[in-house]
């Protein structure tokens, strides 16, 4: 296993350092959740970019814990979800599957980063695509449960996947540029 970006920046791992990284990761996700393009039934947001960056920068364990902290704070009533939303009712609505997908995506891209997939453009882009697929799998599946009776499976894909493809590709490209550049700044060769 290789170091992830957070371990390269903060090589001395302590519980306090890990806790701070997890908190900062969750707050970063909350901040980018407020970057929003209104769309029904699920808006396009900066959350996916944040989740995937946090997962890769912190690694699988801390990345998942950052996402869980973000979800817990939003469930507890902090206005951390898109549009300053919060609460369990919001989490069980149309975006619920995507929120659950964030956990899987952070684990997956964090695991890949621990194996060096965050050091080159193509591997980072591939990791981002795989992370997005994990988010889509849970998000569209949950959306199909909620609205499937009205639209059928193809309707759930049309509502919960197709409108996000271009935006998520752009976000994946941004992440694929940022992470290898961060390693280059730290004088790491791919």
mmCIF file of C-alpha atoms in Angstrom:
data_model
loop_
_atom_site.group_PDB
_atom_site.id
_atom_site.type_symbol
_atom_site.label_atom_id
_atom_site.label_comp_id
_atom_site.label_asym_id
_atom_site.label_seq_id
_atom_site.Cartn_x
_atom_site.Cartn_y
_atom_site.Cartn_z
ATOM 1 C CA UNK A 1 0.000 0.000 0.000
ATOM 2 C CA UNK A 2 1.143 3.511 -0.782
ATOM 3 C CA UNK A 3 0.703 6.732 1.134
ATOM 4 C CA UNK A 4 -2.314 8.821 0.302
ATOM 5 C CA UNK A 5 -2.001 12.571 -0.073
ATOM 6 C CA UNK A 6 -3.023 13.309 3.525
ATOM 7 C CA UNK A 7 -0.316 10.998 4.854
ATOM 8 C CA UNK A 8 2.291 12.682 2.672
ATOM 9 C CA UNK A 9 1.293 16.110 3.965
ATOM 10 C CA UNK A 10 0.882 14.973 7.610
ATOM 11 C CA UNK A 11 3.238 11.992 7.989
ATOM 12 C CA UNK A 12 2.798 11.673 11.766
ATOM 13 C CA UNK A 13 -0.509 9.912 12.213
ATOM 14 C CA UNK A 14 -2.233 10.567 15.486
ATOM 15 C CA UNK A 15 -5.848 10.242 16.548
ATOM 16 C CA UNK A 16 -6.077 14.031 16.719
ATOM 17 C CA UNK A 17 -4.642 14.440 13.202
ATOM 18 C CA UNK A 18 -6.979 11.766 11.834
ATOM 19 C CA UNK A 19 -9.954 13.376 13.567
ATOM 20 C CA UNK A 20 -9.058 16.777 12.165
ATOM 21 C CA UNK A 21 -8.681 15.362 8.640
ATOM 22 C CA UNK A 22 -12.054 13.623 8.926
ATOM 23 C CA UNK A 23 -13.726 16.799 10.199
ATOM 24 C CA UNK A 24 -12.150 18.941 7.474
ATOM 25 C CA UNK A 25 -13.160 16.380 4.850
ATOM 26 C CA UNK A 26 -16.779 16.397 6.040
ATOM 27 C CA UNK A 27 -16.873 20.206 6.061
ATOM 28 C CA UNK A 28 -15.395 20.294 2.544
ATOM 29 C CA UNK A 29 -18.196 18.001 1.354
ATOM 30 C CA UNK A 30 -20.770 20.217 3.089
ATOM 31 C CA UNK A 31 -19.323 23.332 1.448
ATOM 32 C CA UNK A 32 -19.349 21.875 -2.060
ATOM 33 C CA UNK A 33 -22.871 20.534 -1.506
ATOM 34 C CA UNK A 34 -23.981 24.153 -1.634
ATOM 35 C CA UNK A 35 -22.631 24.489 -5.191
ATOM 36 C CA UNK A 36 -25.800 23.551 -6.990
ATOM 37 C CA UNK A 37 -27.533 23.483 -10.357
ATOM 38 C CA UNK A 38 -31.261 22.989 -9.735
ATOM 39 C CA UNK A 39 -32.652 19.921 -11.473
ATOM 40 C CA UNK A 40 -35.588 17.665 -10.635
ATOM 41 C CA UNK A 41 -35.799 15.275 -8.897
ATOM 42 C CA UNK A 42 -32.075 15.426 -7.958
ATOM 43 C CA UNK A 43 -29.911 18.556 -8.431
ATOM 44 C CA UNK A 44 -26.377 18.606 -9.822
ATOM 45 C CA UNK A 45 -24.022 19.535 -6.984
ATOM 46 C CA UNK A 46 -20.375 19.754 -6.057
ATOM 47 C CA UNK A 47 -20.856 16.931 -3.539
ATOM 48 C CA UNK A 48 -19.636 14.173 -5.816
ATOM 49 C CA UNK A 49 -16.437 16.057 -6.585
ATOM 50 C CA UNK A 50 -15.884 16.634 -2.868
ATOM 51 C CA UNK A 51 -16.628 13.026 -1.893
ATOM 52 C CA UNK A 52 -14.268 11.633 -4.501
ATOM 53 C CA UNK A 53 -11.486 14.105 -3.678
ATOM 54 C CA UNK A 54 -11.864 13.454 0.054
ATOM 55 C CA UNK A 55 -11.872 9.688 -0.477
ATOM 56 C CA UNK A 56 -8.712 9.778 -2.556
ATOM 57 C CA UNK A 57 -6.885 12.356 -0.435
ATOM 58 C CA UNK A 58 -7.681 10.721 2.911
ATOM 59 C CA UNK A 59 -7.737 7.059 1.927
ATOM 60 C CA UNK A 60 -10.505 4.521 2.331
ATOM 61 C CA UNK A 61 -10.905 4.490 6.117
ATOM 62 C CA UNK A 62 -10.688 8.219 6.781
ATOM 63 C CA UNK A 63 -12.575 9.000 3.566
ATOM 64 C CA UNK A 64 -15.516 6.830 4.620
ATOM 65 C CA UNK A 65 -15.442 8.331 8.115
ATOM 66 C CA UNK A 66 -15.513 11.848 6.619
ATOM 67 C CA UNK A 67 -18.570 10.943 4.527
ATOM 68 C CA UNK A 68 -20.259 9.318 7.544
ATOM 69 C CA UNK A 69 -19.520 12.423 9.634
ATOM 70 C CA UNK A 70 -21.001 14.611 6.888
ATOM 71 C CA UNK A 71 -24.130 12.442 6.734
ATOM 72 C CA UNK A 72 -24.453 12.345 10.540
ATOM 73 C CA UNK A 73 -24.168 16.121 10.834
ATOM 74 C CA UNK A 74 -26.767 16.578 8.092
ATOM 75 C CA UNK A 75 -29.073 14.001 9.710
ATOM 76 C CA UNK A 76 -28.692 15.803 13.048
ATOM 77 C CA UNK A 77 -30.057 19.000 11.529
ATOM 78 C CA UNK A 78 -27.024 20.954 10.350
ATOM 79 C CA UNK A 79 -27.824 22.556 6.960
ATOM 80 C CA UNK A 80 -25.114 20.584 5.162
ATOM 81 C CA UNK A 81 -27.030 18.967 2.345
ATOM 82 C CA UNK A 82 -27.682 20.663 -0.985
ATOM 83 C CA UNK A 83 -29.713 23.836 -0.663
ATOM 84 C CA UNK A 84 -28.933 23.977 3.080
ATOM 85 C CA UNK A 85 -31.226 20.994 3.639
ATOM 86 C CA UNK A 86 -30.917 18.602 6.553
ATOM 87 C CA UNK A 87 -32.631 15.787 8.379
ATOM 88 C CA UNK A 88 -33.625 12.172 7.959
ATOM 89 C CA UNK A 89 -36.612 13.042 5.753
ATOM 90 C CA UNK A 90 -34.285 14.643 3.215
ATOM 91 C CA UNK A 91 -31.943 11.666 3.388
ATOM 92 C CA UNK A 92 -34.746 9.219 2.652
ATOM 93 C CA UNK A 93 -36.000 11.249 -0.317
ATOM 94 C CA UNK A 94 -34.845 11.238 -3.934
ATOM 95 C CA UNK A 95 -31.199 11.890 -3.034
ATOM 96 C CA UNK A 96 -30.989 9.117 -0.415
ATOM 97 C CA UNK A 97 -29.408 6.547 -2.697
ATOM 98 C CA UNK A 98 -26.799 9.011 -3.880
ATOM 99 C CA UNK A 99 -25.936 9.870 -0.275
ATOM 100 C CA UNK A 100 -25.489 6.169 0.493
ATOM 101 C CA UNK A 101 -23.448 5.836 -2.683
ATOM 102 C CA UNK A 102 -21.043 8.454 -1.326
ATOM 103 C CA UNK A 103 -19.944 5.967 1.349
ATOM 104 C CA UNK A 104 -19.203 3.236 -1.187
ATOM 105 C CA UNK A 105 -17.512 5.682 -3.566
ATOM 106 C CA UNK A 106 -15.239 7.121 -0.850
ATOM 107 C CA UNK A 107 -14.218 3.593 0.176
ATOM 108 C CA UNK A 108 -13.543 2.576 -3.412
ATOM 109 C CA UNK A 109 -11.537 5.623 -4.539
ATOM 110 C CA UNK A 110 -9.703 5.711 -1.212
ATOM 111 C CA UNK A 111 -8.731 2.066 -1.669
ATOM 112 C CA UNK A 112 -7.538 2.831 -5.191
ATOM 113 C CA UNK A 113 -5.533 5.838 -3.959
ATOM 114 C CA UNK A 114 -3.859 3.570 -1.409
ATOM 115 C CA UNK A 115 -2.652 1.607 -4.417
ATOM 116 C CA UNK A 116 -1.291 4.648 -6.254
ATOM 117 C CA UNK A 117 -4.259 5.473 -8.502
ATOM 118 C CA UNK A 118 -4.105 9.152 -7.489
ATOM 119 C CA UNK A 119 -0.682 9.827 -9.036
ATOM 120 C CA UNK A 120 -1.402 9.931 -12.775
ATOM 121 C CA UNK A 121 -4.085 11.583 -14.838
ATOM 122 C CA UNK A 122 -5.440 8.411 -16.437
ATOM 123 C CA UNK A 123 -5.532 6.300 -13.274
ATOM 124 C CA UNK A 124 -7.096 9.132 -11.277
ATOM 125 C CA UNK A 125 -9.696 9.656 -13.998
ATOM 126 C CA UNK A 126 -10.440 5.926 -14.015
ATOM 127 C CA UNK A 127 -10.833 5.949 -10.217
ATOM 128 C CA UNK A 128 -13.195 8.929 -10.439
ATOM 129 C CA UNK A 129 -15.303 7.180 -13.075
ATOM 130 C CA UNK A 130 -15.502 4.043 -10.911
ATOM 131 C CA UNK A 131 -16.457 6.167 -7.886
ATOM 132 C CA UNK A 132 -19.195 7.873 -9.882
ATOM 133 C CA UNK A 133 -20.473 4.481 -11.043
ATOM 134 C CA UNK A 134 -20.807 3.413 -7.399
ATOM 135 C CA UNK A 135 -22.773 6.578 -6.639
ATOM 136 C CA UNK A 136 -24.995 6.069 -9.701
ATOM 137 C CA UNK A 137 -25.643 2.417 -8.872
ATOM 138 C CA UNK A 138 -27.106 3.223 -5.468
ATOM 139 C CA UNK A 139 -28.638 6.557 -6.469
ATOM 140 C CA UNK A 140 -30.502 5.349 -9.531
ATOM 141 C CA UNK A 141 -31.567 2.155 -7.759
ATOM 142 C CA UNK A 142 -33.065 4.142 -4.882
ATOM 143 C CA UNK A 143 -34.682 6.575 -7.305
ATOM 144 C CA UNK A 144 -36.227 3.606 -9.128
ATOM 145 C CA UNK A 145 -37.762 2.468 -5.828
ATOM 146 C CA UNK A 146 -39.223 5.929 -5.225
ATOM 147 C CA UNK A 147 -40.439 6.843 -8.703
ATOM 148 C CA UNK A 148 -40.106 3.575 -10.617
ATOM 149 C CA UNK A 149 -43.831 2.887 -10.509
ATOM 150 C CA UNK A 150 -44.398 6.100 -12.425
ATOM 151 C CA UNK A 151 -41.486 6.041 -14.842
ATOM 152 C CA UNK A 152 -40.159 2.483 -15.002
ATOM 153 C CA UNK A 153 -36.434 1.603 -14.990
ATOM 154 C CA UNK A 154 -35.666 3.652 -18.109
ATOM 155 C CA UNK A 155 -37.345 6.662 -16.517
ATOM 156 C CA UNK A 156 -35.190 6.330 -13.403
ATOM 157 C CA UNK A 157 -32.088 6.244 -15.586
ATOM 158 C CA UNK A 158 -33.334 9.239 -17.572
ATOM 159 C CA UNK A 159 -33.997 11.192 -14.362
ATOM 160 C CA UNK A 160 -31.160 9.966 -12.155
ATOM 161 C CA UNK A 161 -28.238 9.296 -14.462
ATOM 162 C CA UNK A 162 -28.360 10.946 -17.889
ATOM 163 C CA UNK A 163 -28.585 14.587 -16.682
ATOM 164 C CA UNK A 164 -25.471 14.107 -14.528
ATOM 165 C CA UNK A 165 -23.098 12.479 -17.001
ATOM 166 C CA UNK A 166 -21.564 15.625 -18.492
ATOM 167 C CA UNK A 167 -21.234 17.420 -15.137
ATOM 168 C CA UNK A 168 -19.723 14.368 -13.475
ATOM 169 C CA UNK A 169 -17.285 13.912 -16.340
ATOM 170 C CA UNK A 170 -16.159 17.528 -15.894
ATOM 171 C CA UNK A 171 -15.823 17.015 -12.123
ATOM 172 C CA UNK A 172 -13.866 13.788 -12.703
ATOM 173 C CA UNK A 173 -11.501 15.638 -15.037
ATOM 174 C CA UNK A 174 -11.001 18.376 -12.431
ATOM 175 C CA UNK A 175 -10.109 15.780 -9.799
ATOM 176 C CA UNK A 176 -7.907 13.900 -12.266
ATOM 177 C CA UNK A 177 -5.929 17.099 -12.785
ATOM 178 C CA UNK A 178 -5.811 18.207 -9.144
ATOM 179 C CA UNK A 179 -4.570 15.049 -7.455
ATOM 180 C CA UNK A 180 -1.592 14.266 -9.717
ATOM 181 C CA UNK A 181 -0.674 17.983 -9.646
ATOM 182 C CA UNK A 182 -0.692 17.897 -5.844
ATOM 183 C CA UNK A 183 1.699 14.930 -5.936
ATOM 184 C CA UNK A 184 3.950 16.786 -8.396
ATOM 185 C CA UNK A 185 4.017 19.794 -6.066
ATOM 186 C CA UNK A 186 5.124 17.430 -3.305
ATOM 187 C CA UNK A 187 7.912 16.242 -5.636
ATOM 188 C CA UNK A 188 6.468 12.757 -6.097
ATOM 189 C CA UNK A 189 7.020 11.117 -9.441
ATOM 190 C CA UNK A 190 4.118 9.148 -10.908
#
